[in-house]
Short mmCIF file of C-alpha atoms in Angstrom, two decimals:
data_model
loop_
_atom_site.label_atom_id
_atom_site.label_comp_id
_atom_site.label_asym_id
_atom_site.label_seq_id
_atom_site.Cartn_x
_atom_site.Cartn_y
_atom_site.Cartn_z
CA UNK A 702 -5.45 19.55 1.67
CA UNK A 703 -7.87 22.31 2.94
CA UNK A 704 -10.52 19.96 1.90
CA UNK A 705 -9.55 17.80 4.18
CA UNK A 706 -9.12 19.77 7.38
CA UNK A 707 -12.53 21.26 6.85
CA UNK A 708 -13.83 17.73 7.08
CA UNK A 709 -12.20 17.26 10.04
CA UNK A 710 -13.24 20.45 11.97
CA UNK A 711 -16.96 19.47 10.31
CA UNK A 712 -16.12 16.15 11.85
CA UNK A 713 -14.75 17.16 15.34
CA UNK A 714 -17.73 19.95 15.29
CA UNK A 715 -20.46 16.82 15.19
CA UNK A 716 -18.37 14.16 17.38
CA UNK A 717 -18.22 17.12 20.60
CA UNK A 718 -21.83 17.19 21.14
CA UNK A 719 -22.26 13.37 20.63
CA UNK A 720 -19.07 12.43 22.72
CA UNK A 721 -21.92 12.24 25.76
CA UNK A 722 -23.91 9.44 24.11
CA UNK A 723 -21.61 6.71 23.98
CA UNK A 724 -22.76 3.31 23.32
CA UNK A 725 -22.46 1.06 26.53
CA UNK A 726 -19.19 -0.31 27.48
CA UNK A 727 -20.00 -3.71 28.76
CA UNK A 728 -17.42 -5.12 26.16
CA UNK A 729 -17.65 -6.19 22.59
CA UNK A 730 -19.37 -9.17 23.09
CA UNK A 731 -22.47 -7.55 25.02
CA UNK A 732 -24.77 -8.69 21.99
CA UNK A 733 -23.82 -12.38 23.11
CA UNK A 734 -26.25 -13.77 26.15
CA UNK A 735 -23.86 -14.36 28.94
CA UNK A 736 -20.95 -12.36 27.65
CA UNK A 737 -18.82 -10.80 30.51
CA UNK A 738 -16.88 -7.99 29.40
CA UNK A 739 -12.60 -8.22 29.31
CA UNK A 740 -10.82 -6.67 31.94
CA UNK A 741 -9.26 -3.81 31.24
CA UNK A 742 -6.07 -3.72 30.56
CA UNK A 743 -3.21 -0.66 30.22
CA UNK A 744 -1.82 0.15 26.85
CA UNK A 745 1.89 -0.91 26.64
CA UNK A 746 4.44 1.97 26.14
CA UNK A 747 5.72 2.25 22.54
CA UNK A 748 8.89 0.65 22.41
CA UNK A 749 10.97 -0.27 19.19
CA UNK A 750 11.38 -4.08 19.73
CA UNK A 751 7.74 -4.06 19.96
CA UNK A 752 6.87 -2.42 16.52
CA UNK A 753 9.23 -4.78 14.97
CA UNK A 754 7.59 -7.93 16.66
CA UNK A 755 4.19 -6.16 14.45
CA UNK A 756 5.89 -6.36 11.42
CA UNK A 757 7.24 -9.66 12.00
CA UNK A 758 3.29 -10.75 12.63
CA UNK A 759 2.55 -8.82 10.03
CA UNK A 760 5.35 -11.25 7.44
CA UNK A 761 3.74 -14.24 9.56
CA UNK A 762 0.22 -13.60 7.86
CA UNK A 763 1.38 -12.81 4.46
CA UNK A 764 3.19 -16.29 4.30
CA UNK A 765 0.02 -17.71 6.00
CA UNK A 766 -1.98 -16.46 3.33
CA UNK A 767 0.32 -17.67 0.27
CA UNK A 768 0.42 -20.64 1.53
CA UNK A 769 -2.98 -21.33 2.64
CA UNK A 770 -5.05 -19.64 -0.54
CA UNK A 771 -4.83 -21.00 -3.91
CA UNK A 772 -5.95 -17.56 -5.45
CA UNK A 773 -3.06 -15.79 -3.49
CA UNK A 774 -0.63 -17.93 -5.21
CA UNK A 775 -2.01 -16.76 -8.86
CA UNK A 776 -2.26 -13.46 -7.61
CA UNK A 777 1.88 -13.88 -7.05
CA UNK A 778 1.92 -15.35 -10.10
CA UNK A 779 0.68 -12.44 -12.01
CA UNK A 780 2.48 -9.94 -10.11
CA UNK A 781 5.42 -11.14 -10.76
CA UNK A 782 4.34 -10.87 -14.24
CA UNK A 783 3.39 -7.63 -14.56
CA UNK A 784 6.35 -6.48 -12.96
CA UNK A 785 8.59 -8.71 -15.48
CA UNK A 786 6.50 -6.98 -18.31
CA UNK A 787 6.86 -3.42 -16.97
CA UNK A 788 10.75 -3.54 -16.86
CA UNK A 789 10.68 -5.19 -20.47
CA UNK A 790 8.96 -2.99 -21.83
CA UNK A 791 10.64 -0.12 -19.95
CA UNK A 792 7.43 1.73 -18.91
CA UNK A 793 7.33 5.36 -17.32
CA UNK A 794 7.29 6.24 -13.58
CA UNK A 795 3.48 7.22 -14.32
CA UNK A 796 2.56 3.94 -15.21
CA UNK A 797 4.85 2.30 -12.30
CA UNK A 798 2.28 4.26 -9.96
CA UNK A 799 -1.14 2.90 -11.22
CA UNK A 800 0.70 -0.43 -12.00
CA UNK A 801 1.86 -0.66 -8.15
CA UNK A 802 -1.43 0.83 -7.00
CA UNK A 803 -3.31 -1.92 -9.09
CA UNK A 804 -1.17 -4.88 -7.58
CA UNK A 805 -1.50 -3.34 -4.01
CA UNK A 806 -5.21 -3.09 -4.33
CA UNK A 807 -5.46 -6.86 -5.21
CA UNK A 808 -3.24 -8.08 -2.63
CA UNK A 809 -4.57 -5.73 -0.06
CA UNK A 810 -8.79 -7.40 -1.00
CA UNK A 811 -7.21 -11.05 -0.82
CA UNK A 812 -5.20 -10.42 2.51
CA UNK A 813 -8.93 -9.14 3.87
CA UNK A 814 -10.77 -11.67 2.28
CA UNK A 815 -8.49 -14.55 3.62
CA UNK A 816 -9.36 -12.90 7.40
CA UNK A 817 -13.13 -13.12 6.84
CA UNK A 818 -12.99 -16.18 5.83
CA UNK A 819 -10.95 -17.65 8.49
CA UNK A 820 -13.07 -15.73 11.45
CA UNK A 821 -16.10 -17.22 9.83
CA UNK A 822 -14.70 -20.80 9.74
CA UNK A 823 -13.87 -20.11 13.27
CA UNK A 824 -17.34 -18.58 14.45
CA UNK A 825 -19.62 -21.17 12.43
CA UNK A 826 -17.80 -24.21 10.95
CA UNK A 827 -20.92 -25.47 10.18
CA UNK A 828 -23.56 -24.27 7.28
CA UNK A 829 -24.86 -21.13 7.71
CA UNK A 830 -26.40 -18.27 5.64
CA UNK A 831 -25.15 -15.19 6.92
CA UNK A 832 -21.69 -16.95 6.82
CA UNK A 833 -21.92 -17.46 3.13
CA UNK A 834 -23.07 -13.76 2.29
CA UNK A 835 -20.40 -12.78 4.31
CA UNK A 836 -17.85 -14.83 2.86
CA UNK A 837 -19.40 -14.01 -0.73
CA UNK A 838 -19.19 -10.55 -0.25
CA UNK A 839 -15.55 -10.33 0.72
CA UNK A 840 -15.04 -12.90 -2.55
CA UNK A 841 -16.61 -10.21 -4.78
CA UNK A 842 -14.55 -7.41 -3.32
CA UNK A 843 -11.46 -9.22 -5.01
CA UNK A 844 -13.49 -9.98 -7.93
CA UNK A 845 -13.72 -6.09 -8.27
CA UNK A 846 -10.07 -5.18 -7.24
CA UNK A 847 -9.04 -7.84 -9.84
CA UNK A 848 -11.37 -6.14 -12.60
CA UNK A 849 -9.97 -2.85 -12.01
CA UNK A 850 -6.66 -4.10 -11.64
CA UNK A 851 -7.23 -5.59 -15.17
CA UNK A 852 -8.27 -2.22 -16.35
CA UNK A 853 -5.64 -0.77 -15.27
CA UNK A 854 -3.31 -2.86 -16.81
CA UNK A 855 -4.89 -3.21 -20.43
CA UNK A 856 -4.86 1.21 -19.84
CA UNK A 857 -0.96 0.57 -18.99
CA UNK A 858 0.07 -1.92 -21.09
CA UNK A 859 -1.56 -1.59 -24.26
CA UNK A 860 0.38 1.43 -25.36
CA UNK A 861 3.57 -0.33 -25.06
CA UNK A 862 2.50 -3.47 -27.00
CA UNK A 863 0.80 -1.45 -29.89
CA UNK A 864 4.31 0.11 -29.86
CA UNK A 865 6.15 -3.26 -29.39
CA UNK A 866 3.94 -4.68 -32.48
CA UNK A 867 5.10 -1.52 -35.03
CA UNK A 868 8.39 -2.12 -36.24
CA UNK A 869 10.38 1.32 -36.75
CA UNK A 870 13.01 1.64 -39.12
CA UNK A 871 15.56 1.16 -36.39
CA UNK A 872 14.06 -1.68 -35.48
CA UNK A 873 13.99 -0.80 -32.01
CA UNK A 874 11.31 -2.46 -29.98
CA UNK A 875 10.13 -1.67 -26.00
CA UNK A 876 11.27 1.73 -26.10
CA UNK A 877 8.94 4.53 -24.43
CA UNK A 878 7.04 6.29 -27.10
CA UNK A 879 9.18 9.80 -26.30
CA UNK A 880 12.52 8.41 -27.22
CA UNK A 881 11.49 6.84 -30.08
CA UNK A 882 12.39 8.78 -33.46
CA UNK A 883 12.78 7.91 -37.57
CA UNK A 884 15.79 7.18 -39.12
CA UNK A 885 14.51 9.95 -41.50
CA UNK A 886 16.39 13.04 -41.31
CA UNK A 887 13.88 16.47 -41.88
CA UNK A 888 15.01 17.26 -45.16
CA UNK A 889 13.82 14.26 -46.26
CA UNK A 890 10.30 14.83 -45.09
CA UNK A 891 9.78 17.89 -47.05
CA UNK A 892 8.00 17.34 -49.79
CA UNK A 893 9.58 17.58 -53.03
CA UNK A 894 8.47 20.21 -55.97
CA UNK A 895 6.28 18.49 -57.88
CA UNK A 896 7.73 16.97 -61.44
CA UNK A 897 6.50 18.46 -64.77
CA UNK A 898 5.19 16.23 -67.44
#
């Protein structure tokens, strides 16, 4: 927490002297030839009706992308999974948090990678390099969301099933590791004396 408001006074301390040397403000397109810069235009007032017209846009682009991606609809597929397999197997609030931060982190690299993909179908339809290193680049970000989120789970999961696999002498299977016990009661697991010939 202090960590982070030193980086923002560090911050704040280099943006005041820079805040002079702006880049132009001719618009976002200025690198086009031609471009004309968008009117400006006042920021509406925050109003209630308004945030909830966001998150409806918001629903509008997650169906969009479930519906328009193949890989979005495996990536459903094996959430739904993992979250079948973490209330079988009954796993702890710990592992709910990386398992949730694992799915989010998938979802969140296909949802970005489905927007570059559609700008760049919009900008250049046709074939073009930079198009395909930009579209190959937001493909590997989900390649490397998925791979940790694969990590992640084995790390999870594989506890559990090494449990699941072990039978216990109350036969109880998909129980967390801390409520497990033996049927054995402690005086049976002192040792014995040891029997004279």
């Amino acid at each position: 927490m202090i960590c982070c408001a030193i980086l923002a006074a560090l911050a704040a301390l280099i943006w005041w002297p820079l805040r002079s040397f702006r880049r132009s403000t001719s618009g976002p397109l200025a690198w086009r030839p031609h471009a004309s810069a968008p009117p400006a235009t006042p920021r509406p007032p925050f109003t209630l009706r308004a945030r909830l017209r966001s998150f409806g846009h918001a629903c509008d682009g997650l169906r969009f992308l479930v519906r328009s991606e193949h890989n979005a609809r495996l990536h459903l597929a094996a959430s739904a999974l993992v979250v079948g397999a973490g209330f079988a197997f009954r796993i702890s609030l710990d592992d709910w948090r990386w398992t949730i931060l694992a799915i989010g982190l998938v979802w969140s690299a296909e949802a970005f990678n489905t927007a570059v993909e559609q700008v760049c179908d919009l900008v250049s339809p046709g074939t073009n390099a930079h198009v395909k290193a930009a579209k190959d680049v937001a493909a590997g970000a989900v390649l490397v969301s998925a791979a940790v989120a694969a990590a992640i789970g084995m790390a999870t999961f594989l506890p559990y099933l090494r449990i699941a696999a072990t039978p216990t002498l109350e036969g109880a299977i998909c129980k967390p590791a801390e409520v497990r016990s033996t049927s054995a009661s402690p005086e049976r697991l002192t040792p014995s004396p040891p029997r004279r010939l």
